[in-house]
mmCIF file of C-alpha atoms in Angstrom:
data_model
loop_
_atom_site.group_PDB
_atom_site.id
_atom_site.type_symbol
_atom_site.label_atom_id
_atom_site.label_comp_id
_atom_site.label_asym_id
_atom_site.label_seq_id
_atom_site.Cartn_x
_atom_site.Cartn_y
_atom_site.Cartn_z
ATOM 1 C CA UNK A 1 0.000 0.000 0.000
ATOM 2 C CA UNK A 2 1.376 3.403 -1.007
ATOM 3 C CA UNK A 3 1.096 6.165 1.541
ATOM 4 C CA UNK A 4 1.587 9.784 0.499
ATOM 5 C CA UNK A 5 4.111 11.655 2.582
ATOM 6 C CA UNK A 6 2.888 15.090 3.540
ATOM 7 C CA UNK A 7 5.343 17.952 3.280
ATOM 8 C CA UNK A 8 3.831 20.451 5.703
ATOM 9 C CA UNK A 9 5.329 23.921 5.775
ATOM 10 C CA UNK A 10 4.270 26.723 8.128
ATOM 11 C CA UNK A 11 4.577 30.215 6.648
ATOM 12 C CA UNK A 12 3.825 33.793 7.605
ATOM 13 C CA UNK A 13 0.685 34.863 5.758
ATOM 14 C CA UNK A 14 1.106 37.144 2.753
ATOM 15 C CA UNK A 15 -1.293 38.601 0.181
ATOM 16 C CA UNK A 16 -0.953 35.562 -2.101
ATOM 17 C CA UNK A 17 -2.704 33.419 0.536
ATOM 18 C CA UNK A 18 -5.909 35.511 0.717
ATOM 19 C CA UNK A 19 -8.072 33.518 -1.719
ATOM 20 C CA UNK A 20 -7.095 30.173 -0.186
ATOM 21 C CA UNK A 21 -7.764 31.489 3.334
ATOM 22 C CA UNK A 22 -11.199 32.753 2.279
ATOM 23 C CA UNK A 23 -12.013 29.289 0.892
ATOM 24 C CA UNK A 24 -10.785 27.517 4.038
ATOM 25 C CA UNK A 25 -12.863 29.801 6.279
ATOM 26 C CA UNK A 26 -15.931 29.408 4.060
ATOM 27 C CA UNK A 27 -15.597 25.603 4.275
ATOM 28 C CA UNK A 28 -15.070 25.649 8.028
ATOM 29 C CA UNK A 29 -17.604 28.247 9.169
ATOM 30 C CA UNK A 30 -20.011 29.021 6.325
ATOM 31 C CA UNK A 31 -21.807 32.362 6.014
ATOM 32 C CA UNK A 32 -22.537 32.494 9.757
ATOM 33 C CA UNK A 33 -18.915 33.452 10.392
ATOM 34 C CA UNK A 34 -19.727 37.092 9.647
ATOM 35 C CA UNK A 35 -22.357 37.341 12.400
ATOM 36 C CA UNK A 36 -20.099 36.379 15.306
ATOM 37 C CA UNK A 37 -18.942 38.904 17.912
ATOM 38 C CA UNK A 38 -15.282 38.224 17.089
ATOM 39 C CA UNK A 39 -16.036 39.042 13.437
ATOM 40 C CA UNK A 40 -17.339 42.454 14.565
ATOM 41 C CA UNK A 41 -13.888 43.177 16.025
ATOM 42 C CA UNK A 42 -12.122 41.970 12.872
ATOM 43 C CA UNK A 43 -14.293 44.313 10.791
ATOM 44 C CA UNK A 44 -12.947 47.313 12.726
ATOM 45 C CA UNK A 45 -9.505 47.093 11.119
ATOM 46 C CA UNK A 46 -6.985 44.813 9.421
ATOM 47 C CA UNK A 47 -5.367 41.769 10.967
ATOM 48 C CA UNK A 48 -1.630 41.689 11.625
ATOM 49 C CA UNK A 49 -0.096 39.666 8.790
ATOM 50 C CA UNK A 50 3.228 39.425 10.627
ATOM 51 C CA UNK A 51 1.451 37.342 13.309
ATOM 52 C CA UNK A 52 -0.860 35.412 10.963
ATOM 53 C CA UNK A 53 0.202 32.064 9.545
ATOM 54 C CA UNK A 54 -0.723 29.391 7.034
ATOM 55 C CA UNK A 55 0.140 25.742 6.666
ATOM 56 C CA UNK A 56 0.843 24.406 3.189
ATOM 57 C CA UNK A 57 0.945 20.763 2.119
ATOM 58 C CA UNK A 58 2.938 20.232 -1.059
ATOM 59 C CA UNK A 59 2.349 23.889 -1.960
ATOM 60 C CA UNK A 60 -1.411 23.925 -1.264
ATOM 61 C CA UNK A 61 -2.613 26.186 1.564
ATOM 62 C CA UNK A 62 -4.605 23.879 3.830
ATOM 63 C CA UNK A 63 -4.905 25.815 7.111
ATOM 64 C CA UNK A 64 -4.639 29.310 8.522
ATOM 65 C CA UNK A 65 -4.770 31.388 11.662
ATOM 66 C CA UNK A 66 -5.057 35.141 11.844
ATOM 67 C CA UNK A 67 -4.231 37.581 14.631
ATOM 68 C CA UNK A 68 -5.974 40.933 14.989
ATOM 69 C CA UNK A 69 -4.511 43.640 17.254
ATOM 70 C CA UNK A 70 -6.888 44.550 20.098
ATOM 71 C CA UNK A 71 -7.167 46.507 23.314
ATOM 72 C CA UNK A 72 -9.000 44.635 26.050
ATOM 73 C CA UNK A 73 -9.452 46.896 29.031
ATOM 74 C CA UNK A 74 -5.904 48.258 29.330
ATOM 75 C CA UNK A 75 -4.238 45.155 27.860
ATOM 76 C CA UNK A 76 -2.562 45.469 24.434
ATOM 77 C CA UNK A 77 -3.077 42.086 22.872
ATOM 78 C CA UNK A 78 -4.260 40.133 19.868
ATOM 79 C CA UNK A 79 -7.464 38.305 19.005
ATOM 80 C CA UNK A 80 -6.696 34.866 17.577
ATOM 81 C CA UNK A 81 -8.949 33.635 14.820
ATOM 82 C CA UNK A 82 -10.302 32.463 12.708
ATOM 83 C CA UNK A 83 -8.346 29.230 12.980
ATOM 84 C CA UNK A 84 -9.372 26.813 10.253
ATOM 85 C CA UNK A 85 -8.056 23.611 8.680
ATOM 86 C CA UNK A 86 -9.321 22.015 5.465
ATOM 87 C CA UNK A 87 -11.448 18.920 6.198
ATOM 88 C CA UNK A 88 -8.911 16.661 4.445
ATOM 89 C CA UNK A 89 -6.246 17.644 6.995
ATOM 90 C CA UNK A 90 -8.198 17.814 10.264
ATOM 91 C CA UNK A 91 -7.148 15.934 13.410
ATOM 92 C CA UNK A 92 -3.456 15.927 12.520
ATOM 93 C CA UNK A 93 -2.315 18.607 14.977
ATOM 94 C CA UNK A 94 -2.065 21.327 12.326
ATOM 95 C CA UNK A 95 -4.442 23.723 14.086
ATOM 96 C CA UNK A 96 -2.654 23.298 17.405
ATOM 97 C CA UNK A 97 0.703 23.963 15.760
ATOM 98 C CA UNK A 98 -0.642 27.128 14.105
ATOM 99 C CA UNK A 99 -1.906 28.354 17.492
ATOM 100 C CA UNK A 100 1.453 27.595 19.113
ATOM 101 C CA UNK A 101 3.328 29.465 16.362
ATOM 102 C CA UNK A 102 0.974 32.483 16.491
ATOM 103 C CA UNK A 103 1.056 32.810 20.290
ATOM 104 C CA UNK A 104 4.850 32.562 20.380
ATOM 105 C CA UNK A 105 5.151 35.180 17.612
ATOM 106 C CA UNK A 106 2.809 37.490 19.555
ATOM 107 C CA UNK A 107 4.930 37.005 22.686
ATOM 108 C CA UNK A 108 8.094 37.934 20.764
ATOM 109 C CA UNK A 109 6.378 41.037 19.355
ATOM 110 C CA UNK A 110 5.473 42.242 22.853
ATOM 111 C CA UNK A 111 1.780 41.359 22.946
ATOM 112 C CA UNK A 112 0.488 41.207 26.521
ATOM 113 C CA UNK A 113 -2.176 38.573 25.828
ATOM 114 C CA UNK A 114 -3.872 36.539 23.137
ATOM 115 C CA UNK A 115 -7.675 36.348 23.290
ATOM 116 C CA UNK A 116 -10.156 34.139 21.488
ATOM 117 C CA UNK A 117 -13.698 32.859 21.558
ATOM 118 C CA UNK A 118 -13.445 29.082 21.414
ATOM 119 C CA UNK A 119 -13.735 25.693 23.053
ATOM 120 C CA UNK A 120 -11.915 25.481 26.412
ATOM 121 C CA UNK A 121 -11.085 21.747 26.062
ATOM 122 C CA UNK A 122 -9.255 22.428 22.775
ATOM 123 C CA UNK A 123 -7.474 25.647 23.745
ATOM 124 C CA UNK A 124 -6.821 24.962 27.453
ATOM 125 C CA UNK A 125 -3.854 22.646 26.805
ATOM 126 C CA UNK A 126 -2.414 25.388 24.555
ATOM 127 C CA UNK A 127 -2.146 27.850 27.457
ATOM 128 C CA UNK A 128 -5.564 29.517 27.301
ATOM 129 C CA UNK A 129 -7.664 30.071 30.398
ATOM 130 C CA UNK A 130 -11.170 31.429 30.972
ATOM 131 C CA UNK A 131 -11.833 35.132 31.372
ATOM 132 C CA UNK A 132 -14.085 35.825 34.374
ATOM 133 C CA UNK A 133 -17.758 36.185 33.491
ATOM 134 C CA UNK A 134 -18.773 39.713 32.506
ATOM 135 C CA UNK A 135 -15.238 41.143 32.490
ATOM 136 C CA UNK A 136 -14.899 41.783 28.741
ATOM 137 C CA UNK A 137 -17.525 43.515 26.659
ATOM 138 C CA UNK A 138 -17.680 42.360 23.029
ATOM 139 C CA UNK A 139 -19.366 44.309 20.205
ATOM 140 C CA UNK A 140 -22.107 41.688 19.962
ATOM 141 C CA UNK A 141 -23.486 38.628 21.729
ATOM 142 C CA UNK A 142 -20.910 36.065 22.848
ATOM 143 C CA UNK A 143 -20.985 32.966 25.056
ATOM 144 C CA UNK A 144 -18.998 34.182 28.081
ATOM 145 C CA UNK A 145 -17.884 30.612 28.889
ATOM 146 C CA UNK A 146 -15.962 30.556 25.591
ATOM 147 C CA UNK A 147 -13.962 33.787 26.101
ATOM 148 C CA UNK A 148 -10.383 32.685 26.713
ATOM 149 C CA UNK A 149 -7.025 34.376 27.196
ATOM 150 C CA UNK A 150 -3.402 33.282 27.056
ATOM 151 C CA UNK A 151 -1.689 35.831 29.327
ATOM 152 C CA UNK A 152 1.755 36.820 28.046
ATOM 153 C CA UNK A 153 2.469 39.527 30.654
ATOM 154 C CA UNK A 154 1.937 40.023 34.373
ATOM 155 C CA UNK A 155 -1.387 41.068 35.862
ATOM 156 C CA UNK A 156 -3.406 40.555 32.665
ATOM 157 C CA UNK A 157 -6.651 39.421 34.345
ATOM 158 C CA UNK A 158 -6.666 42.424 36.707
ATOM 159 C CA UNK A 159 -6.364 44.821 33.746
ATOM 160 C CA UNK A 160 -9.108 43.286 31.607
ATOM 161 C CA UNK A 161 -12.374 44.909 32.664
ATOM 162 C CA UNK A 162 -13.793 46.860 29.759
ATOM 163 C CA UNK A 163 -14.368 46.725 26.045
ATOM 164 C CA UNK A 164 -12.362 44.584 23.624
ATOM 165 C CA UNK A 165 -11.834 46.402 20.336
ATOM 166 C CA UNK A 166 -9.468 46.623 17.374
ATOM 167 C CA UNK A 167 -6.399 48.811 17.826
ATOM 168 C CA UNK A 168 -3.901 50.131 15.303
ATOM 169 C CA UNK A 169 -0.611 48.243 15.149
#
């Protein structure tokens, strides 16, 4: 039996990846992705390409993660997402590796925290922890139990109360 060897490469996102990323996100989330509270933040300004990454398999872009600069209370951080992997490549650790790469890049760039709205069982082992109920105000409805943060600086939780919104880089 012949088994194809995958040549996975992780790259910093650039403009040539845009169409593939749009397709991946459409496959993963459908049209409902534009109605989410996190999408309202992303609409406020551009994501940070220097902290956004793709995974390519034999030259085909098969996964991506984007990071959007935000202020959350008095914390200068980044909102992680969307994170999406093509169905043909799910459950191979690609999403987790993209998160790891993005969080480490944010740490190196001086980000104080990485936020997301997601599933605690998936993101918890990657260093994310719950934000206390009612602490962050999103520009739309959000399930408070799914608001997570990976603190990258001291005292992040104490500085969170307030609005989370896009900020210029």
